[in-house]
Amino acid sequence: MYAIEVDRLTKRFGDFTAVDGISFYVAKGEIFGFLGANGAGKSTAMRMLCGLLTPTSGDAKVAGFDVYDNPEMIKKNIGYMSQKFSLYNDLTVVENIKFWGGLYGLDGKTIRRKTDQILGELDMRDWKDSFVETLPLGWKQKLSFSISTIHEPQIVFLDEPTGGVDPAVRRKFWEMIYAASERGITAFVTTHYMDEAEYCSRVSIMVDGRIRALGSPNELKRELGRNSMDGVFKELARHAKRNSD
Amino acid sequence: MRRLAYLLEKEFKHIFRDKFMPKLIIMVPIIQLLILPFAADFEMKNINLGVIDRDGSALSKRLAEKSGASKYFNAEMLGPDYGAAMGLIEQNLADIVMEIPQDFEKDITNEGAANVLLSVNAINGMKGGLGAAYLNSIISDFSREITETSEPYMPPSRLQTLTEDRYNPHLSTKAFIVPGVMVFLLSLIGGILSSLNIVSEKEAGTMEQMNMAPISKITFIASKIIPVWIIGMALLTIAILIAYFVYGLFPEGSFAIIYGFAAIYLTAFTAFGLILSNYSSTAQQAMLSFIFFVMLFLLLGGIFTPISSMPVWAQNLTLLNPVRYFVETMRGVYLRGCGFADLLPQFYTICAFAIALNIYAVSSFRRNTD
């Protein structure tokens, strides 16, 4: 069984086909890079997979649950983190952990254990009672990621998680994704940074609502005769008809 | 339910950690209740009355004295020059000029009737109209007095109208305004807190994360309504205490009715705020649309001006206004001692508003923002 199975998934808004019959699968524990230029249909596809948007046609199963029948079960079994802040600035670090843990249905004991674990992993014990507002951006992002996997989801969706963060923090962030993947959590990542695409086990590249390339970074580079993912992406994206959202 | 508890804890932290919100919540009701009832006072005192007494008789002096003795009027005797008296009116120094003609006493004794001329400055229509009415009642009182004290065979000079001011025997506008201001402040605080609520999560970016969380729409909306509801009920209590200690107003009817109706009314108005919040993408949008609606609601709610004196089309509009029904309830309970049975129409209407607005709030809350 795969973590994500997608078969000819399509979303139309009126005459506009945002996502045009995409098919792929993501294996358990995989780090799957979901790339595409702005307006390629990435976020629409991701919203359908997270149970936020009903597809027009096609099939998709996420964590074993159907996107049409069981969107609420999908939500329980996935984590989500976006570039936008998922933390409350006027709550402290510990309060944010407790709140999101509680919202994902953890009991008090588990929340306390998790809180201790996260503070240890992030080396943030001294900051536990600081308001999130006062933390540096990189710390907030790492805390967001830890919180998005607090309920040990089967899959974590990361929507441009490293936007606006400096390279050192980005590397640290990817170490956290690898650690989660070793625990068996599947990561579904969108990113603009092509060096990050190299870190993924497999990558898909969307152009104009369709998946144009799918494979490991090395396979794609070989296929298109480029020596970097950046080259691969530019080669595919320059034929795009849609330019922006 | 446990999820709701976590959400509620968070909502209260948001409200009480805000630098501005707690002050707003405490100060608004106190200031409104201390200032508005005085500012919106329709009772007319210190009406400047000029008296021209051309008769100079015992009776005419008695009338002038009686008018001046009333707490409403500052009476001043003027010379016989009517033009000069009109000048005073033009300069806004006099509000009413009462001219007692020559032979006033003689006409009354001989014919049983006499005329008095009142010239009223109607620029301030309210003051002029009320002043003339007060003065009329003084004059008719006077004419009754002299009929009673004259020879027994004299017929009463005219029919008397007897007015009994029920429920508000001292015709105090404060008794009329204060229950209205209570409605005003519940609507204001309930609406402001809720209309800013969802939109501030949208602005902070946390809304997206909330959409991804495994909570139902109803739980989410409940977590937004309940804190406002609790704060609203606390405010109502503050308002009731101020009404008692500052204005000596104590409801004739029961507290259970006041709190019960307020509870339902608050869910309706909070839901209304959430609807605005759902449709707004910034706090400014939410606030401006709230101000637009709340002005209409409050002005058409009969808080400051009686609905019965509005034109018919405006009266019809007030039927669509939840504020109106709650104002009627509060005045009914405070002044007339209405029981639940008397307020059934209001009860059903407020319930209908609460149900409809809450359904709309839940259904207009879209998780799919694009």
Coordinates of C-alpha atoms in Angstrom, one line a residue:
Chain A
M1 CA 0.0 0.0 0.0
Y2 CA 1.2 3.5 -0.9
A3 CA 1.0 6.6 1.3
I4 CA -0.6 8.5 -1.6
E5 CA -2.2 7.1 -4.7
V6 CA -3.4 9.5 -7.4
D7 CA -5.2 8.4 -10.5
R8 CA -6.2 10.9 -13.2
L9 CA -7.0 13.5 -10.7
T10 CA -8.6 16.6 -12.2
K11 CA -9.9 19.9 -10.9
R12 CA -11.8 22.4 -13.1
F13 CA -12.9 25.9 -12.1
G14 CA -15.4 26.8 -14.7
D15 CA -13.6 26.6 -18.1
F16 CA -10.2 26.6 -16.4
T17 CA -8.6 23.2 -15.8
A18 CA -6.2 23.8 -12.9
V19 CA -5.2 20.2 -12.5
D20 CA -5.4 18.1 -15.6
G21 CA -5.5 14.3 -15.0
I22 CA -2.4 13.8 -12.9
S23 CA -1.4 10.3 -11.8
F24 CA 1.3 9.3 -9.4
Y25 CA 2.0 7.4 -6.2
V26 CA 4.1 8.1 -3.2
A27 CA 5.6 5.2 -1.2
K28 CA 5.6 5.1 2.6
G29 CA 8.6 6.9 4.1
E30 CA 9.5 8.6 0.8
I31 CA 10.4 12.2 0.6
F32 CA 8.4 13.3 -2.5
G33 CA 9.2 16.6 -4.1
F34 CA 6.2 18.2 -5.8
L35 CA 7.6 20.9 -8.1
G36 CA 6.1 23.3 -10.5
A37 CA 6.1 27.0 -11.4
N38 CA 3.6 29.4 -9.9
G39 CA 0.2 28.7 -11.4
A40 CA 1.1 25.1 -12.5
G41 CA -1.6 23.8 -10.3
K42 CA 0.5 22.6 -7.4
S43 CA -1.5 24.1 -4.5
T44 CA -4.8 23.0 -6.1
A45 CA -3.5 19.5 -6.3
M46 CA -2.2 19.6 -2.7
R47 CA -5.5 21.0 -1.4
M48 CA -7.3 18.1 -3.0
L49 CA -5.0 15.7 -1.3
C50 CA -5.4 17.3 2.1
G51 CA -9.2 17.0 1.9
L52 CA -9.8 20.7 1.5
L53 CA -11.1 20.7 -2.1
T54 CA -13.3 18.1 -3.8
P55 CA -11.8 16.9 -7.1
T56 CA -13.9 17.3 -10.3
S57 CA -12.9 13.8 -11.4
G58 CA -10.3 11.1 -10.9
D59 CA -9.4 9.2 -7.8
A60 CA -7.0 9.8 -4.9
K61 CA -6.3 7.9 -1.7
V62 CA -4.3 9.6 1.0
A63 CA -3.1 7.5 4.0
G64 CA -5.5 4.8 2.7
F65 CA -8.5 7.1 2.8
D66 CA -10.5 8.3 -0.2
V67 CA -10.5 12.1 -0.8
Y68 CA -14.2 12.0 -1.7
D69 CA -15.6 9.8 1.1
N70 CA -13.2 10.5 4.0
P71 CA -11.7 13.9 4.0
E72 CA -12.0 14.2 7.8
M73 CA -10.1 10.9 8.3
I74 CA -7.4 12.2 5.9
K75 CA -7.1 15.3 8.1
K76 CA -6.5 13.2 11.2
N77 CA -3.8 11.2 9.5
I78 CA -1.8 14.0 7.9
G79 CA 0.3 16.9 9.1
Y80 CA 0.5 20.2 7.3
M81 CA 2.9 23.1 7.4
S82 CA 3.1 26.0 5.1
Q83 CA 5.3 29.0 4.7
K84 CA 2.5 31.1 6.3
F85 CA 2.7 30.9 10.1
S86 CA 0.9 28.1 11.7
L87 CA 1.8 29.3 15.2
Y88 CA 0.0 31.8 17.3
N89 CA 2.3 34.7 18.1
D90 CA 0.6 35.6 21.3
L91 CA 1.0 32.1 22.7
T92 CA 4.2 30.8 24.2
V93 CA 6.2 28.0 22.7
V94 CA 4.8 25.5 25.2
E95 CA 1.2 26.8 24.8
N96 CA 1.5 26.4 21.0
I97 CA 2.6 22.8 21.4
K98 CA -0.2 22.1 23.8
F99 CA -2.8 23.8 21.7
W100 CA -2.0 22.0 18.4
G101 CA -1.4 18.7 20.2
G102 CA -4.8 19.0 21.8
L103 CA -6.5 19.9 18.5
Y104 CA -5.0 16.7 17.0
G105 CA -6.6 14.8 19.8
L106 CA -3.6 13.9 21.9
D107 CA -4.2 13.3 25.6
G108 CA -2.6 15.4 28.3
K109 CA 0.1 12.9 29.1
T110 CA 1.2 12.5 25.5
I111 CA 1.2 16.3 25.1
R112 CA 3.5 16.7 28.1
R113 CA 5.8 13.9 26.8
K114 CA 5.8 15.4 23.3
T115 CA 6.5 18.9 24.6
D116 CA 9.5 17.7 26.5
Q117 CA 10.8 15.8 23.4
I118 CA 10.3 18.8 21.0
L119 CA 12.0 21.3 23.4
G120 CA 14.9 18.9 23.7
E121 CA 15.3 18.2 20.0
L122 CA 15.1 21.9 19.1
D123 CA 17.3 22.9 22.0
M124 CA 14.6 25.4 23.1
R125 CA 14.2 24.7 26.8
D126 CA 15.3 28.2 27.7
W127 CA 12.7 29.6 25.4
K128 CA 9.7 27.5 26.4
D129 CA 7.8 30.3 28.0
S130 CA 8.7 33.0 25.4
F131 CA 6.0 34.2 23.1
V132 CA 6.5 32.8 19.6
E133 CA 6.4 36.4 18.3
T134 CA 9.9 36.9 19.8
L135 CA 11.6 33.9 18.1
P136 CA 13.8 34.2 15.0
L137 CA 12.1 33.1 11.8
G138 CA 14.2 29.9 11.4
W139 CA 13.2 28.8 14.9
K140 CA 9.6 29.4 14.2
Q141 CA 9.8 27.2 11.1
K142 CA 11.5 24.4 12.9
L143 CA 8.9 24.6 15.7
S144 CA 6.1 24.6 13.1
F145 CA 7.5 21.5 11.6
S146 CA 7.8 19.7 14.9
I147 CA 4.2 20.7 15.7
S148 CA 2.9 19.6 12.3
T149 CA 4.2 16.0 13.1
I150 CA 3.2 16.0 16.8
H151 CA 0.5 13.5 16.2
E152 CA 2.9 11.2 14.3
P153 CA 0.9 11.4 11.1
Q154 CA 1.4 9.0 8.2
I155 CA 2.2 11.8 5.8
V156 CA 3.3 15.4 6.3
F157 CA 2.5 18.0 3.6
L158 CA 5.1 20.8 3.5
D159 CA 4.1 23.7 1.4
E160 CA 7.2 25.7 0.6
P161 CA 8.3 25.2 4.2
T162 CA 11.7 26.9 3.9
G163 CA 10.5 30.1 2.2
G164 CA 12.5 33.1 3.4
V165 CA 14.8 31.1 5.6
D166 CA 18.6 31.3 5.4
P167 CA 20.6 28.4 4.0
A168 CA 22.0 27.2 7.3
V169 CA 18.6 26.9 8.7
R170 CA 17.3 25.2 5.6
R171 CA 19.9 22.5 5.9
K172 CA 18.9 22.0 9.5
F173 CA 15.3 21.8 8.4
W174 CA 16.0 19.1 5.9
E175 CA 17.8 17.1 8.5
M176 CA 14.5 17.2 10.5
I177 CA 12.6 16.0 7.4
Y178 CA 15.0 13.1 7.0
A179 CA 14.6 12.2 10.7
A180 CA 10.8 12.2 10.2
S181 CA 11.2 10.0 7.1
E182 CA 13.3 7.5 9.1
R183 CA 10.5 7.3 11.6
G184 CA 8.3 6.3 8.7
I185 CA 6.6 9.6 8.1
T186 CA 6.1 10.3 4.4
A187 CA 7.0 13.8 3.4
F188 CA 5.2 15.6 0.5
V189 CA 7.2 18.8 -0.2
T190 CA 6.7 21.7 -2.5
T191 CA 9.6 24.0 -2.9
H192 CA 11.0 26.8 -5.1
Y193 CA 14.6 25.9 -4.2
M194 CA 16.1 23.5 -6.8
D195 CA 18.9 22.5 -4.5
E196 CA 16.3 21.2 -2.1
A197 CA 14.8 19.1 -4.9
E198 CA 18.1 17.2 -5.0
Y199 CA 17.4 16.1 -1.4
C200 CA 14.1 14.3 -2.4
S201 CA 13.9 10.6 -3.1
R202 CA 11.6 11.3 -6.0
V203 CA 10.4 14.4 -7.7
S204 CA 7.4 15.3 -9.9
I205 CA 7.4 18.5 -12.0
M206 CA 4.0 20.0 -13.0
V207 CA 3.6 22.2 -16.0
D208 CA 0.2 23.7 -17.0
G209 CA -1.8 21.4 -14.7
R210 CA 0.0 18.2 -15.9
I211 CA 2.9 16.2 -14.5
R212 CA 5.7 16.5 -17.1
A213 CA 8.4 14.6 -15.4
L214 CA 8.5 12.1 -12.5
G215 CA 11.4 10.2 -11.1
S216 CA 14.4 10.4 -8.9
P217 CA 16.6 13.5 -9.3
N218 CA 19.3 11.5 -10.9
E219 CA 16.9 9.8 -13.4
L220 CA 15.5 13.2 -14.4
K221 CA 18.9 14.7 -14.9
R222 CA 20.0 11.8 -17.1
E223 CA 16.7 11.8 -19.1
L224 CA 17.0 15.5 -19.9
G225 CA 20.8 15.6 -20.1
R226 CA 21.2 18.3 -17.5
N227 CA 23.6 18.3 -14.6
S228 CA 21.4 19.9 -12.0
M229 CA 17.7 19.9 -11.0
D230 CA 17.7 23.6 -11.8
G231 CA 18.5 22.8 -15.4
V232 CA 15.9 20.1 -15.5
F233 CA 13.2 22.5 -14.2
K234 CA 14.1 25.3 -16.6
E235 CA 14.1 23.0 -19.5
L236 CA 10.5 21.8 -18.7
A237 CA 9.1 25.1 -17.4
R238 CA 10.1 27.2 -20.4
H239 CA 7.4 25.6 -22.4
A240 CA 4.8 26.6 -19.9
K241 CA 1.8 28.6 -21.2
R242 CA 0.6 29.8 -17.8
N243 CA 2.9 32.2 -16.2
S244 CA 1.4 33.0 -12.8
D245 CA -1.5 32.5 -10.5
Chain B
M1 CA -15.6 18.4 23.2
R2 CA -12.0 18.2 24.3
R3 CA -10.9 19.9 21.1
L4 CA -13.4 22.7 21.9
A5 CA -11.9 23.2 25.3
Y6 CA -8.4 23.7 23.7
L7 CA -9.9 26.1 21.2
L8 CA -11.6 28.1 23.9
E9 CA -8.5 28.3 26.1
K10 CA -6.7 29.8 23.1
E11 CA -9.5 32.3 22.3
F12 CA -9.5 33.6 25.8
K13 CA -5.7 34.0 25.7
H14 CA -6.0 35.9 22.5
I15 CA -8.5 38.3 24.0
F16 CA -6.9 38.9 27.3
R17 CA -3.4 39.1 26.0
D18 CA -4.3 41.8 23.5
K19 CA -3.1 45.2 24.6
F20 CA -6.3 46.9 23.7
M21 CA -9.1 44.5 23.9
P22 CA -9.5 44.1 27.7
K23 CA -9.6 47.8 28.1
L24 CA -12.2 48.2 25.4
I25 CA -14.3 45.5 26.9
I26 CA -14.4 47.2 30.4
M27 CA -14.4 50.8 29.4
V28 CA -17.0 50.8 26.6
P29 CA -19.9 49.7 28.8
I30 CA -19.0 52.0 31.6
I31 CA -18.5 55.1 29.5
Q32 CA -21.6 54.4 27.4
L33 CA -23.8 53.9 30.4
L34 CA -22.5 56.9 32.2
I35 CA -22.6 59.3 29.3
L36 CA -25.2 58.3 26.8
P37 CA -28.3 58.5 29.1
F38 CA -27.4 62.1 30.0
A39 CA -26.5 63.1 26.4
A40 CA -29.7 61.6 25.0
D41 CA -31.9 63.2 27.7
F42 CA -35.1 64.5 26.1
E43 CA -36.4 66.1 29.3
M44 CA -36.5 69.8 28.9
K45 CA -35.4 71.9 31.7
N46 CA -34.3 75.6 31.7
I47 CA -36.7 76.6 29.0
N48 CA -36.5 80.4 28.9
L49 CA -40.0 81.8 29.1
G50 CA -40.7 85.5 28.6
V51 CA -44.0 86.8 30.0
I52 CA -45.7 89.9 28.8
D53 CA -48.4 90.8 31.2
R54 CA -50.7 93.5 29.7
D55 CA -53.3 93.0 32.3
G56 CA -51.4 93.4 35.5
S57 CA -54.3 91.9 37.5
A58 CA -54.2 89.5 40.4
L59 CA -55.1 86.6 38.2
S60 CA -52.6 87.4 35.5
K61 CA -49.9 87.6 38.1
R62 CA -50.9 84.3 39.5
L63 CA -50.6 82.7 36.1
A64 CA -47.1 84.2 35.6
E65 CA -46.0 83.1 39.0
K66 CA -47.3 79.6 38.5
S67 CA -45.5 79.2 35.2
G68 CA -42.3 80.5 36.7
A69 CA -42.6 78.1 39.7
S70 CA -42.4 75.1 37.4
K71 CA -39.0 73.4 37.3
Y72 CA -39.1 73.5 33.5
F73 CA -39.1 77.2 33.1
N74 CA -37.0 80.2 33.8
A75 CA -39.6 82.8 33.7
E76 CA -38.8 86.5 33.2
M77 CA -41.2 89.4 33.1
L78 CA -40.9 91.4 29.9
G79 CA -42.1 94.9 29.1
P80 CA -45.3 95.4 27.0
D81 CA -43.3 95.6 23.7
Y82 CA -44.1 92.5 21.7
G83 CA -41.5 93.3 19.1
A84 CA -38.8 93.4 21.7
A85 CA -39.9 90.1 23.0
M86 CA -39.7 88.6 19.5
G87 CA -36.2 90.0 19.3
L88 CA -35.3 87.9 22.3
I89 CA -36.6 84.9 20.5
E90 CA -34.6 85.7 17.4
Q91 CA -31.5 86.0 19.5
N92 CA -32.2 82.7 21.1
L93 CA -32.5 84.3 24.5
A94 CA -36.1 83.2 24.9
D95 CA -37.7 79.9 23.9
I96 CA -41.3 80.9 24.5
V97 CA -43.1 84.2 24.9
M98 CA -46.4 84.1 26.7
E99 CA -48.6 87.2 26.2
I100 CA -51.4 87.7 28.7
P101 CA -53.8 90.2 27.1
Q102 CA -55.5 93.2 28.6
D103 CA -58.8 92.5 30.4
F104 CA -57.6 88.9 31.0
E105 CA -59.1 88.9 34.5
K106 CA -62.3 90.7 33.4
D107 CA -62.9 88.2 30.6
I108 CA -62.5 85.3 32.9
T109 CA -64.9 86.7 35.5
N110 CA -67.5 87.9 33.0
E111 CA -67.3 85.3 30.2
G112 CA -65.6 82.4 31.9
A113 CA -62.9 82.3 29.2
A114 CA -59.9 84.2 28.1
N115 CA -57.1 83.8 25.6
V116 CA -53.4 83.6 26.2
L117 CA -50.9 83.9 23.3
L118 CA -47.9 81.6 23.2
S119 CA -45.1 82.3 20.7
V120 CA -42.8 79.4 20.5
N121 CA -39.3 79.3 19.0
A122 CA -39.5 76.1 17.0
I123 CA -36.0 76.0 15.7
N124 CA -35.2 73.5 18.3
G125 CA -38.4 71.6 17.6
M126 CA -38.1 69.3 20.5
K127 CA -37.6 72.0 23.0
G128 CA -40.3 74.2 21.6
G129 CA -42.9 71.4 21.3
L130 CA -42.3 70.1 24.7
G131 CA -42.1 73.5 26.3
A132 CA -45.4 74.5 24.7
A133 CA -46.9 71.2 26.0
Y134 CA -45.7 71.8 29.5
L135 CA -46.9 75.3 29.5
N136 CA -50.3 74.2 28.2
S137 CA -50.7 71.8 31.0
I138 CA -49.8 74.5 33.5
I139 CA -52.4 76.9 32.0
S140 CA -55.1 74.3 32.0
D141 CA -54.2 73.4 35.5
F142 CA -54.5 77.1 36.3
S143 CA -57.9 77.4 34.7
R144 CA -59.2 74.5 36.6
E145 CA -57.9 76.1 39.9
I146 CA -59.7 79.4 39.3
T147 CA -62.9 77.6 38.3
E148 CA -62.9 75.7 41.5
T149 CA -62.2 78.7 43.6
S150 CA -64.8 81.0 42.0
E151 CA -68.5 81.2 42.7
P152 CA -70.2 77.7 42.8
Y153 CA -72.6 78.4 39.9
M154 CA -69.9 79.0 37.3
P155 CA -69.6 76.1 34.8
P156 CA -66.2 74.5 34.2
S157 CA -64.4 76.7 31.7
R158 CA -63.4 73.7 29.5
L159 CA -63.0 70.0 29.3
Q160 CA -60.0 68.7 31.2
T161 CA -57.6 66.1 29.8
L162 CA -56.2 64.0 32.5
T163 CA -52.9 62.2 31.6
E164 CA -51.5 59.4 33.7
D165 CA -48.0 58.6 32.7
R166 CA -47.8 54.9 33.3
Y167 CA -44.7 52.7 33.8
N168 CA -42.5 55.7 33.8
P169 CA -44.4 58.0 36.1
H170 CA -41.7 60.7 36.3
L171 CA -41.4 60.7 32.5
S172 CA -37.7 60.2 33.0
T173 CA -35.9 59.7 29.7
K174 CA -33.2 57.8 31.6
A175 CA -35.6 55.0 32.4
F176 CA -36.3 54.9 28.6
I177 CA -32.7 55.2 27.5
V178 CA -30.7 53.0 29.9
P179 CA -32.3 49.6 28.9
G180 CA -31.7 50.7 25.3
V181 CA -28.1 51.5 26.0
M182 CA -27.7 48.0 27.5
V183 CA -28.8 46.6 24.1
F184 CA -26.5 49.0 22.3
L185 CA -23.4 47.9 24.2
L186 CA -24.1 44.2 24.0
S187 CA -24.6 44.6 20.2
L188 CA -21.4 46.6 19.9
I189 CA -19.1 44.4 21.9
G190 CA -20.6 41.2 20.6
G191 CA -20.3 42.4 17.0
I192 CA -16.9 43.9 17.2
L193 CA -15.2 41.0 18.9
S194 CA -16.7 38.5 16.6
S195 CA -16.3 40.4 13.3
L196 CA -12.6 40.9 14.1
N197 CA -12.1 37.3 15.1
I198 CA -11.9 35.1 12.1
V199 CA -10.4 37.8 9.9
S200 CA -7.5 38.3 12.3
E201 CA -6.7 34.6 11.9
K202 CA -6.8 35.1 8.2
E203 CA -4.4 38.0 8.5
A204 CA -2.1 36.1 10.8
G205 CA -2.0 33.2 8.4
T206 CA -3.1 30.7 11.1
M207 CA -6.4 30.2 9.4
E208 CA -4.9 27.9 6.8
Q209 CA -3.4 25.7 9.5
M210 CA -6.8 25.7 11.3
N211 CA -8.5 24.6 8.0
M212 CA -6.1 21.6 7.8
A213 CA -6.9 20.5 11.4
P214 CA -9.3 17.7 12.1
I215 CA -12.1 19.9 13.6
S216 CA -15.6 20.4 12.4
K217 CA -16.9 23.7 11.2
I218 CA -19.4 23.8 14.0
T219 CA -16.7 23.2 16.7
F220 CA -14.7 26.0 15.1
I221 CA -17.6 28.5 15.0
A222 CA -18.6 27.5 18.5
S223 CA -15.1 28.3 19.7
K224 CA -15.5 31.8 18.3
I225 CA -19.0 32.4 19.6
I226 CA -18.7 31.1 23.2
P227 CA -16.0 33.5 24.5
V228 CA -17.9 36.5 23.1
W229 CA -21.0 35.2 24.7
I230 CA -19.4 34.8 28.1
I231 CA -17.9 38.3 27.9
G232 CA -21.3 39.7 26.8
M233 CA -23.0 38.2 29.8
A234 CA -20.4 39.6 32.1
L235 CA -20.9 43.1 30.5
L236 CA -24.6 42.8 30.9
T237 CA -24.1 42.2 34.7
I238 CA -21.9 45.3 34.9
A239 CA -24.5 47.3 33.0
I240 CA -27.3 46.1 35.3
L241 CA -25.2 47.1 38.4
I242 CA -24.6 50.6 36.9
A243 CA -28.2 51.0 36.1
Y244 CA -29.1 50.3 39.7
F245 CA -26.4 52.2 41.5
V246 CA -26.2 55.2 39.1
Y247 CA -29.8 55.5 37.9
G248 CA -31.7 53.7 40.6
L249 CA -33.2 51.5 37.9
F250 CA -34.2 48.0 39.0
P251 CA -36.1 45.7 36.6
E252 CA -39.8 45.4 37.4
G253 CA -39.7 41.9 35.8
S254 CA -37.4 39.0 36.4
F255 CA -33.6 38.7 35.9
A256 CA -34.1 35.3 34.4
I257 CA -35.9 36.8 31.4
I258 CA -33.2 39.5 30.9
Y259 CA -30.4 37.0 31.0
G260 CA -32.3 34.4 29.0
F261 CA -33.1 36.8 26.2
A262 CA -29.7 38.3 26.3
A263 CA -28.1 34.9 25.9
I264 CA -30.1 34.2 22.8
Y265 CA -29.7 37.7 21.4
L266 CA -25.9 37.5 21.9
T267 CA -25.5 34.3 19.8
A268 CA -27.5 36.0 17.1
F269 CA -25.4 39.2 17.0
T270 CA -22.1 37.3 17.4
A271 CA -23.1 35.1 14.5
F272 CA -23.8 38.3 12.5
G273 CA -20.2 39.5 13.3
L274 CA -18.8 36.2 12.2
I275 CA -20.6 36.4 8.9
L276 CA -19.0 39.7 8.2
S277 CA -15.7 38.2 9.3
N278 CA -16.2 35.3 6.9
Y279 CA -16.7 37.6 3.9
S280 CA -13.8 40.0 4.8
S281 CA -10.2 39.4 4.0
T282 CA -8.8 42.2 6.2
A283 CA -9.7 43.6 9.6
Q284 CA -10.5 47.0 8.0
Q285 CA -13.1 45.5 5.7
A286 CA -14.7 43.7 8.6
M287 CA -14.7 46.8 10.7
L288 CA -16.1 49.1 8.1
S289 CA -18.9 46.8 7.1
F290 CA -19.7 46.2 10.8
I291 CA -20.0 50.0 11.3
F292 CA -22.3 50.3 8.3
F293 CA -24.7 47.6 9.5
V294 CA -24.5 48.5 13.2
M295 CA -25.5 52.1 12.5
L296 CA -28.6 51.0 10.6
F297 CA -29.4 48.4 13.2
L298 CA -29.0 50.8 16.2
L299 CA -30.8 53.8 14.6
L300 CA -33.6 51.6 13.4
G301 CA -33.8 49.7 16.7
G302 CA -35.7 52.3 18.7
I303 CA -32.9 52.8 21.2
F304 CA -32.8 56.6 21.1
T305 CA -35.8 57.4 19.1
P306 CA -39.2 55.8 19.4
I307 CA -40.1 53.5 16.4
S308 CA -43.7 54.7 16.5
S309 CA -42.6 58.2 15.4
M310 CA -40.7 56.9 12.3
P311 CA -42.3 57.0 8.9
V312 CA -44.2 53.8 8.0
W313 CA -41.5 52.5 5.6
A314 CA -38.9 52.9 8.3
Q315 CA -41.1 51.2 10.8
N316 CA -41.4 48.3 8.3
L317 CA -37.7 48.1 8.0
T318 CA -37.3 47.8 11.8
L319 CA -39.2 44.5 11.6
L320 CA -36.1 43.0 10.1
N321 CA -33.9 44.3 12.8
P322 CA -33.0 42.0 15.7
V323 CA -32.1 45.0 17.8
R324 CA -35.7 46.2 17.9
Y325 CA -37.0 43.1 19.5
F326 CA -34.3 43.0 22.2
V327 CA -34.9 46.7 23.0
E328 CA -38.6 45.9 23.4
T329 CA -37.8 43.1 25.7
M330 CA -35.4 45.1 27.9
R331 CA -37.8 48.0 28.2
G332 CA -40.7 45.6 28.8
V333 CA -38.9 43.9 31.6
Y334 CA -37.3 47.0 33.1
L335 CA -40.3 49.4 33.0
R336 CA -43.4 47.4 32.6
G337 CA -42.5 44.2 34.5
C338 CA -43.3 42.0 31.5
G339 CA -43.4 38.3 32.1
F340 CA -42.3 35.6 29.6
A341 CA -45.9 35.2 28.3
D342 CA -46.0 38.9 27.4
L343 CA -42.8 38.6 25.4
L344 CA -43.5 35.5 23.4
P345 CA -43.5 37.3 20.0
Q346 CA -40.1 38.9 20.9
F347 CA -38.9 35.5 22.1
Y348 CA -39.8 33.7 18.9
T349 CA -38.4 36.4 16.7
I350 CA -35.1 36.6 18.5
C351 CA -34.8 32.8 18.4
A352 CA -35.5 32.8 14.7
F353 CA -32.8 35.5 14.1
A354 CA -30.3 33.5 16.3
I355 CA -31.0 30.2 14.4
A356 CA -30.9 31.8 10.9
L357 CA -27.8 33.8 11.6
N358 CA -25.9 30.9 13.1
I359 CA -26.8 28.6 10.3
Y360 CA -25.6 31.3 7.9
A361 CA -22.4 31.8 9.9
V362 CA -21.5 28.2 9.8
S363 CA -22.4 27.7 6.1
S364 CA -20.7 30.9 4.9
F365 CA -17.5 29.8 6.7
R366 CA -15.5 28.4 3.8
R367 CA -12.5 26.4 4.3
N368 CA -11.5 26.6 0.7
T369 CA -10.2 30.1 0.4
D370 CA -9.2 30.0 -3.2

